[in-house]
Amino acid sequence: MTTINTTIPGRAAVREAGQAVDPRARVVQCAKKWVNQPFRYGVKAQCCEFVRHVFGQAGIKLPVVKFPSDYALLVHDGLSTGAGYADSLAGDEVGPKVKLSEAQAGDIILYKDTYNDGWSQGIITHVGIYMGDEKMIDRPTMDGTVLHRSVYTSTGSIAELRRPRQFADPTTYIKLEAGVVKAAIKGKAVYSLEMGLSYLGVVTAMVNGAPRAPKSVTIQVVDSQTKQHHYFLYAEGKAKAVVNGLPVRTLTCRAKLEGGAIHLWMNGKEIRSKRLVFEIESA
């Protein structure tokens, strides 16, 4: 059982509520402030750091994708992954793929084959922030100055676009991060909530005992005793579950927040969580 003080100072609560109004607009505004300005001038490969920095300025922490879209190519070429690489934003943890014709300002645009260094074709090597009208704001790798330019100006070709989950319709969630617990139903803060997931070939979800048809589900758990990571991702009709670092075909999870305490069960076993993210976006 994890017990957390949910009292939030009034001023902090007002700031957080204000930030939640339009995260997309905040990202766009923060990105535009950097146009024609240097971002770590003279340092190579800062495109991803720039995108993460802009989202951070907008109050959004983007996750690091462990198995990006080009993971098979990386393994083949002996390349690593990590937060500093563009492809660390190429995965469902960040958000679902969108077509260029459906992209909106603030979405993340990723490019492949921007370097000619003998890597396999298809490796994602550049990233920027889409601004609408087939324009983007990005930090070119060989130049420290941030540009607002056509999406077709970059070398290589567009690999994919991702829509950050923070731009989606309000989700239902229980979160425990950095010792702070938060919970909401369809974006509205609550102080008691029970959520459940059953992945037995098909994905079913429950919120306070009522079934939900999920559009996406994200579960990320760090066991406070074993320090092991467990996660479950469901998006675009595809599911992926990992327990103790190994992929599994079935998974059940139940999280309950009541009286400031979180109880968490995975596959019927209660565990203590150091970090918990349990999000359901309804279809």
mmCIF file of C-alpha atoms in Angstrom:
data_model
loop_
_atom_site.group_PDB
_atom_site.id
_atom_site.type_symbol
_atom_site.label_atom_id
_atom_site.label_comp_id
_atom_site.label_asym_id
_atom_site.label_seq_id
_atom_site.Cartn_x
_atom_site.Cartn_y
_atom_site.Cartn_z
ATOM 1 C CA MET A 1 0.000 0.000 0.000
ATOM 2 C CA THR A 2 1.281 3.449 -0.917
ATOM 3 C CA THR A 3 -0.065 6.356 1.116
ATOM 4 C CA ILE A 4 0.306 9.833 -0.340
ATOM 5 C CA ASN A 5 -0.743 13.258 0.918
ATOM 6 C CA THR A 6 -3.035 14.625 -1.779
ATOM 7 C CA THR A 7 -3.235 18.163 -0.373
ATOM 8 C CA ILE A 8 -2.122 20.686 -2.988
ATOM 9 C CA PRO A 9 -1.409 24.344 -2.145
ATOM 10 C CA GLY A 10 -4.008 26.634 -3.653
ATOM 11 C CA ARG A 11 -1.604 28.543 -5.855
ATOM 12 C CA ALA A 12 -0.056 25.374 -7.272
ATOM 13 C CA ALA A 13 -3.499 23.932 -7.912
ATOM 14 C CA VAL A 14 -4.526 27.037 -9.848
ATOM 15 C CA ARG A 15 -1.351 26.907 -11.939
ATOM 16 C CA GLU A 16 -1.880 23.241 -12.749
ATOM 17 C CA ALA A 17 -5.519 23.782 -13.661
ATOM 18 C CA GLY A 18 -4.540 26.661 -15.929
ATOM 19 C CA GLN A 19 -1.912 24.544 -17.680
ATOM 20 C CA ALA A 20 -4.507 21.892 -18.449
ATOM 21 C CA VAL A 21 -6.665 24.221 -20.582
ATOM 22 C CA ASP A 22 -4.943 23.712 -23.961
ATOM 23 C CA PRO A 23 -1.642 21.824 -23.949
ATOM 24 C CA ARG A 24 -1.406 21.931 -27.753
ATOM 25 C CA ALA A 25 -1.548 25.741 -27.807
ATOM 26 C CA ARG A 26 1.128 25.930 -25.112
ATOM 27 C CA VAL A 27 3.503 23.760 -27.165
ATOM 28 C CA VAL A 28 2.949 25.842 -30.295
ATOM 29 C CA GLN A 29 3.505 29.089 -28.397
ATOM 30 C CA CYS A 30 6.714 27.825 -26.778
ATOM 31 C CA ALA A 31 8.061 26.523 -30.105
ATOM 32 C CA LYS A 32 7.454 29.809 -31.912
ATOM 33 C CA LYS A 33 9.500 31.714 -29.317
ATOM 34 C CA TRP A 34 12.575 29.768 -30.430
ATOM 35 C CA VAL A 35 12.373 30.588 -34.157
ATOM 36 C CA ASN A 36 15.644 32.139 -35.394
ATOM 37 C CA GLN A 37 17.125 31.717 -31.919
ATOM 38 C CA PRO A 38 20.164 29.519 -31.153
ATOM 39 C CA PHE A 39 19.568 26.293 -29.266
ATOM 40 C CA ARG A 40 22.869 24.888 -27.969
ATOM 41 C CA TYR A 41 24.703 26.337 -30.940
ATOM 42 C CA GLY A 42 27.652 24.303 -32.161
ATOM 43 C CA VAL A 43 26.444 21.050 -30.578
ATOM 44 C CA LYS A 44 25.439 18.311 -33.002
ATOM 45 C CA ALA A 45 22.327 16.117 -32.826
ATOM 46 C CA GLN A 46 20.178 18.442 -30.720
ATOM 47 C CA CYS A 47 16.917 18.016 -32.644
ATOM 48 C CA CYS A 48 15.357 15.672 -30.086
ATOM 49 C CA GLU A 49 16.604 17.678 -27.103
ATOM 50 C CA PHE A 50 14.969 20.744 -28.640
ATOM 51 C CA VAL A 51 11.595 19.003 -29.005
ATOM 52 C CA ARG A 52 11.746 17.665 -25.453
ATOM 53 C CA HIS A 53 12.771 21.095 -24.156
ATOM 54 C CA VAL A 54 9.845 22.852 -25.874
ATOM 55 C CA PHE A 55 7.338 20.342 -24.537
ATOM 56 C CA GLY A 56 8.939 20.692 -21.108
ATOM 57 C CA GLN A 57 8.496 24.468 -21.293
ATOM 58 C CA ALA A 58 4.827 23.784 -22.030
ATOM 59 C CA GLY A 59 4.567 21.607 -18.926
ATOM 60 C CA ILE A 60 4.600 18.271 -20.781
ATOM 61 C CA LYS A 61 7.178 15.554 -20.123
ATOM 62 C CA LEU A 62 7.508 13.294 -23.147
ATOM 63 C CA PRO A 63 8.316 9.628 -22.422
ATOM 64 C CA VAL A 64 11.338 7.782 -23.797
ATOM 65 C CA VAL A 65 10.321 4.977 -26.137
ATOM 66 C CA LYS A 66 12.260 1.792 -25.362
ATOM 67 C CA PHE A 67 11.308 -0.052 -28.550
ATOM 68 C CA PRO A 68 10.897 2.603 -31.280
ATOM 69 C CA SER A 69 9.443 1.940 -34.710
ATOM 70 C CA ASP A 70 12.910 1.352 -36.176
ATOM 71 C CA TYR A 71 14.099 -0.914 -33.343
ATOM 72 C CA ALA A 72 14.750 -3.919 -35.603
ATOM 73 C CA LEU A 73 17.009 -1.786 -37.806
ATOM 74 C CA LEU A 74 18.872 -0.426 -34.778
ATOM 75 C CA VAL A 75 19.602 -3.937 -33.517
ATOM 76 C CA HIS A 76 20.804 -4.955 -36.977
ATOM 77 C CA ASP A 77 23.240 -2.039 -37.106
ATOM 78 C CA GLY A 78 24.333 -2.305 -33.468
ATOM 79 C CA LEU A 79 22.900 1.115 -32.572
ATOM 80 C CA SER A 80 21.588 2.149 -29.183
ATOM 81 C CA THR A 81 18.427 3.867 -27.976
ATOM 82 C CA GLY A 82 17.873 6.681 -25.497
ATOM 83 C CA ALA A 83 16.294 10.046 -24.769
ATOM 84 C CA GLY A 84 18.755 11.975 -26.948
ATOM 85 C CA TYR A 85 17.847 10.138 -30.146
ATOM 86 C CA ALA A 86 15.024 11.229 -32.446
ATOM 87 C CA ASP A 87 13.504 7.751 -32.520
ATOM 88 C CA SER A 88 12.984 7.894 -28.742
ATOM 89 C CA LEU A 89 9.779 9.739 -29.716
ATOM 90 C CA ALA A 90 8.679 7.115 -32.283
ATOM 91 C CA GLY A 91 6.345 4.880 -30.300
ATOM 92 C CA ASP A 92 2.888 4.454 -28.830
ATOM 93 C CA GLU A 93 4.135 5.587 -25.412
ATOM 94 C CA VAL A 94 4.309 9.088 -26.924
ATOM 95 C CA GLY A 95 1.037 8.802 -28.797
ATOM 96 C CA PRO A 96 -0.662 7.308 -31.854
ATOM 97 C CA LYS A 97 0.458 7.783 -35.435
ATOM 98 C CA VAL A 98 -1.372 10.345 -37.568
ATOM 99 C CA LYS A 99 -1.282 11.007 -41.295
ATOM 100 C CA LEU A 100 0.289 14.223 -42.580
ATOM 101 C CA SER A 101 -3.080 15.141 -44.079
ATOM 102 C CA GLU A 102 -4.635 14.881 -40.589
ATOM 103 C CA ALA A 103 -1.771 16.427 -38.604
ATOM 104 C CA GLN A 104 -2.349 19.409 -36.342
ATOM 105 C CA ALA A 105 -0.007 22.023 -34.936
ATOM 106 C CA GLY A 106 1.937 20.591 -32.025
ATOM 107 C CA ASP A 107 2.132 17.034 -33.367
ATOM 108 C CA ILE A 108 5.605 15.474 -33.593
ATOM 109 C CA ILE A 109 7.094 14.834 -37.048
ATOM 110 C CA LEU A 110 9.898 12.304 -37.485
ATOM 111 C CA TYR A 111 12.282 11.791 -40.408
ATOM 112 C CA LYS A 112 14.300 8.820 -41.625
ATOM 113 C CA ASP A 113 17.496 8.573 -43.653
ATOM 114 C CA THR A 114 18.716 12.120 -42.956
ATOM 115 C CA TYR A 115 22.324 10.913 -42.661
ATOM 116 C CA ASN A 116 24.392 9.003 -45.192
ATOM 117 C CA ASP A 117 26.586 7.160 -42.700
ATOM 118 C CA GLY A 118 26.090 3.605 -43.860
ATOM 119 C CA TRP A 119 23.128 2.911 -41.589
ATOM 120 C CA SER A 120 20.238 0.770 -42.756
ATOM 121 C CA GLN A 121 17.601 2.602 -44.731
ATOM 122 C CA GLY A 122 14.614 3.507 -42.569
ATOM 123 C CA ILE A 123 16.370 4.538 -39.346
ATOM 124 C CA ILE A 124 14.743 7.614 -37.783
ATOM 125 C CA THR A 125 17.319 10.359 -37.316
ATOM 126 C CA HIS A 126 15.517 13.716 -37.096
ATOM 127 C CA VAL A 127 12.467 15.170 -35.350
ATOM 128 C CA GLY A 128 10.582 18.451 -35.250
ATOM 129 C CA ILE A 129 7.272 19.978 -34.169
ATOM 130 C CA TYR A 130 4.553 20.261 -36.809
ATOM 131 C CA MET A 131 3.026 23.750 -37.131
ATOM 132 C CA GLY A 132 0.251 23.194 -39.680
ATOM 133 C CA ASP A 133 0.128 24.069 -43.395
ATOM 134 C CA GLU A 134 2.962 21.586 -44.024
ATOM 135 C CA LYS A 135 5.369 23.652 -41.922
ATOM 136 C CA MET A 136 7.424 22.656 -38.903
ATOM 137 C CA ILE A 137 9.717 24.139 -36.289
ATOM 138 C CA ASP A 138 12.918 22.195 -35.737
ATOM 139 C CA ARG A 139 16.557 22.484 -34.757
ATOM 140 C CA PRO A 140 18.608 21.256 -37.757
ATOM 141 C CA THR A 141 21.395 18.963 -36.647
ATOM 142 C CA MET A 142 24.226 20.930 -38.288
ATOM 143 C CA ASP A 143 22.935 24.349 -37.229
ATOM 144 C CA GLY A 144 22.109 25.652 -33.770
ATOM 145 C CA THR A 145 19.481 28.090 -35.069
ATOM 146 C CA VAL A 146 15.846 26.999 -34.787
ATOM 147 C CA LEU A 147 13.926 27.216 -38.073
ATOM 148 C CA HIS A 148 10.278 27.538 -39.109
ATOM 149 C CA ARG A 149 10.213 25.868 -42.507
ATOM 150 C CA SER A 150 8.484 23.472 -44.891
ATOM 151 C CA VAL A 151 8.304 19.838 -43.791
ATOM 152 C CA TYR A 152 9.821 18.973 -47.162
ATOM 153 C CA THR A 153 12.964 21.071 -46.592
ATOM 154 C CA SER A 154 14.651 18.506 -44.344
ATOM 155 C CA THR A 155 16.909 15.910 -45.890
ATOM 156 C CA GLY A 156 15.655 12.348 -45.834
ATOM 157 C CA SER A 157 11.941 11.632 -45.870
ATOM 158 C CA ILE A 158 9.052 11.736 -43.404
ATOM 159 C CA ALA A 159 8.925 8.516 -41.394
ATOM 160 C CA GLU A 160 5.833 9.174 -39.270
ATOM 161 C CA LEU A 161 3.940 11.711 -37.192
ATOM 162 C CA ARG A 162 2.902 11.165 -33.588
ATOM 163 C CA ARG A 163 0.154 12.900 -31.649
ATOM 164 C CA PRO A 164 1.220 13.273 -27.996
ATOM 165 C CA ARG A 165 -1.248 11.636 -25.651
ATOM 166 C CA GLN A 166 -1.541 14.889 -23.714
ATOM 167 C CA PHE A 167 -3.428 16.313 -26.737
ATOM 168 C CA ALA A 168 -6.064 13.578 -26.678
ATOM 169 C CA ASP A 169 -9.504 13.890 -25.178
ATOM 170 C CA PRO A 170 -9.442 13.888 -21.357
ATOM 171 C CA THR A 171 -8.405 10.513 -20.041
ATOM 172 C CA THR A 172 -9.278 8.605 -16.902
ATOM 173 C CA TYR A 173 -6.189 7.895 -14.852
ATOM 174 C CA ILE A 174 -4.420 7.145 -11.593
ATOM 175 C CA LYS A 175 -0.840 8.358 -11.417
ATOM 176 C CA LEU A 176 1.885 8.141 -8.810
ATOM 177 C CA GLU A 177 4.982 10.043 -9.885
ATOM 178 C CA ALA A 178 7.733 11.603 -7.745
ATOM 179 C CA GLY A 179 5.691 10.859 -4.610
ATOM 180 C CA VAL A 180 2.625 12.741 -5.872
ATOM 181 C CA VAL A 181 -0.665 11.005 -6.614
ATOM 182 C CA LYS A 182 -3.201 12.301 -9.113
ATOM 183 C CA ALA A 183 -6.460 10.822 -10.356
ATOM 184 C CA ALA A 184 -9.149 11.940 -12.772
ATOM 185 C CA ILE A 185 -12.244 10.693 -14.559
ATOM 186 C CA LYS A 186 -12.492 12.148 -18.066
ATOM 187 C CA GLY A 187 -10.101 14.897 -17.079
ATOM 188 C CA LYS A 188 -11.887 15.902 -13.869
ATOM 189 C CA ALA A 189 -9.861 15.431 -10.678
ATOM 190 C CA VAL A 190 -11.166 12.854 -8.184
ATOM 191 C CA TYR A 191 -9.861 11.504 -4.875
ATOM 192 C CA SER A 192 -11.183 7.951 -5.055
ATOM 193 C CA LEU A 193 -11.117 5.756 -8.112
ATOM 194 C CA GLU A 194 -10.874 2.091 -9.089
ATOM 195 C CA MET A 195 -9.601 1.000 -12.504
ATOM 196 C CA GLY A 196 -9.164 -2.431 -13.994
ATOM 197 C CA LEU A 197 -7.708 -4.059 -17.083
ATOM 198 C CA SER A 198 -8.039 -7.561 -18.485
ATOM 199 C CA TYR A 199 -5.859 -8.602 -21.408
ATOM 200 C CA LEU A 200 -6.711 -12.152 -22.374
ATOM 201 C CA GLY A 201 -6.470 -12.016 -26.131
ATOM 202 C CA VAL A 202 -8.871 -9.063 -26.094
ATOM 203 C CA VAL A 203 -8.637 -5.879 -24.046
ATOM 204 C CA THR A 204 -11.385 -4.942 -21.598
ATOM 205 C CA ALA A 205 -11.301 -2.112 -19.082
ATOM 206 C CA MET A 206 -13.328 -1.126 -16.031
ATOM 207 C CA VAL A 207 -13.755 2.195 -14.216
ATOM 208 C CA ASN A 208 -15.462 2.061 -10.821
ATOM 209 C CA GLY A 209 -16.982 -1.297 -11.752
ATOM 210 C CA ALA A 210 -18.428 -0.125 -15.071
ATOM 211 C CA PRO A 211 -17.030 -1.469 -18.366
ATOM 212 C CA ARG A 212 -15.289 0.938 -20.728
ATOM 213 C CA ALA A 213 -14.558 0.511 -24.415
ATOM 214 C CA PRO A 214 -10.935 1.684 -24.513
ATOM 215 C CA LYS A 215 -9.375 3.554 -27.411
ATOM 216 C CA SER A 216 -6.024 3.341 -25.691
ATOM 217 C CA VAL A 217 -4.630 2.054 -22.404
ATOM 218 C CA THR A 218 -1.261 2.817 -20.816
ATOM 219 C CA ILE A 219 0.055 1.090 -17.701
ATOM 220 C CA GLN A 220 3.560 1.726 -16.390
ATOM 221 C CA VAL A 221 4.591 0.305 -13.017
ATOM 222 C CA VAL A 222 7.865 0.328 -11.112
ATOM 223 C CA ASP A 223 7.841 -2.197 -8.261
ATOM 224 C CA SER A 224 9.227 -0.455 -5.161
ATOM 225 C CA GLN A 225 10.668 -3.721 -3.812
ATOM 226 C CA THR A 226 12.152 -5.398 -6.891
ATOM 227 C CA LYS A 227 12.682 -2.151 -8.886
ATOM 228 C CA GLN A 228 11.423 -4.048 -11.913
ATOM 229 C CA HIS A 229 9.396 -2.330 -14.622
ATOM 230 C CA HIS A 230 6.086 -3.625 -15.935
ATOM 231 C CA TYR A 231 4.103 -1.995 -18.681
ATOM 232 C CA PHE A 232 1.111 -2.460 -20.950
ATOM 233 C CA LEU A 233 0.301 -0.454 -24.057
ATOM 234 C CA TYR A 234 -2.836 -0.643 -26.155
ATOM 235 C CA ALA A 235 -3.372 1.655 -29.144
ATOM 236 C CA GLU A 236 -4.717 1.356 -32.671
ATOM 237 C CA GLY A 237 -6.078 -2.098 -31.846
ATOM 238 C CA LYS A 238 -2.660 -3.488 -30.894
ATOM 239 C CA ALA A 239 -1.567 -4.520 -27.406
ATOM 240 C CA LYS A 240 1.848 -5.139 -25.878
ATOM 241 C CA ALA A 241 2.487 -6.356 -22.328
ATOM 242 C CA VAL A 242 5.817 -6.721 -20.535
ATOM 243 C CA VAL A 243 6.239 -8.099 -17.001
ATOM 244 C CA ASN A 244 9.660 -8.260 -15.348
ATOM 245 C CA GLY A 245 11.246 -7.283 -18.643
ATOM 246 C CA LEU A 246 9.684 -10.175 -20.566
ATOM 247 C CA PRO A 247 6.765 -10.003 -23.024
ATOM 248 C CA VAL A 248 3.588 -11.799 -21.901
ATOM 249 C CA ARG A 249 0.384 -12.729 -23.692
ATOM 250 C CA THR A 250 -2.022 -12.140 -20.817
ATOM 251 C CA LEU A 251 -2.221 -9.571 -18.070
ATOM 252 C CA THR A 252 -4.693 -8.385 -15.459
ATOM 253 C CA CYS A 253 -4.292 -5.206 -13.466
ATOM 254 C CA ARG A 254 -6.389 -3.424 -10.871
ATOM 255 C CA ALA A 255 -5.593 -0.128 -9.185
ATOM 256 C CA LYS A 256 -7.604 1.450 -6.382
ATOM 257 C CA LEU A 257 -7.179 4.905 -4.900
ATOM 258 C CA GLU A 258 -9.049 5.572 -1.684
ATOM 259 C CA GLY A 259 -8.289 7.772 1.320
ATOM 260 C CA GLY A 260 -4.957 8.852 -0.161
ATOM 261 C CA ALA A 261 -3.740 5.236 -0.470
ATOM 262 C CA ILE A 262 -3.100 3.308 -3.677
ATOM 263 C CA HIS A 263 -3.556 -0.463 -3.855
ATOM 264 C CA LEU A 264 -2.251 -2.185 -6.966
ATOM 265 C CA TRP A 265 -2.691 -5.774 -8.126
ATOM 266 C CA MET A 266 -1.032 -7.301 -11.186
ATOM 267 C CA ASN A 267 -2.034 -10.815 -12.226
ATOM 268 C CA GLY A 268 -3.829 -11.163 -8.900
ATOM 269 C CA LYS A 269 -0.799 -10.280 -6.773
ATOM 270 C CA GLU A 270 -0.687 -7.048 -4.778
ATOM 271 C CA ILE A 271 2.542 -5.128 -5.240
ATOM 272 C CA ARG A 272 3.947 -1.908 -3.867
ATOM 273 C CA SER A 273 4.473 0.668 -6.567
ATOM 274 C CA LYS A 274 7.239 3.254 -6.654
ATOM 275 C CA ARG A 275 5.788 4.719 -9.836
ATOM 276 C CA LEU A 276 2.401 4.097 -11.405
ATOM 277 C CA VAL A 277 0.671 5.361 -14.525
ATOM 278 C CA PHE A 278 -2.695 3.797 -15.360
ATOM 279 C CA GLU A 279 -4.521 5.681 -18.118
ATOM 280 C CA ILE A 280 -7.619 4.781 -20.112
ATOM 281 C CA GLU A 281 -8.790 6.832 -23.069
ATOM 282 C CA SER A 282 -12.349 5.833 -23.955
ATOM 283 C CA ALA A 283 -13.317 5.131 -27.546
#
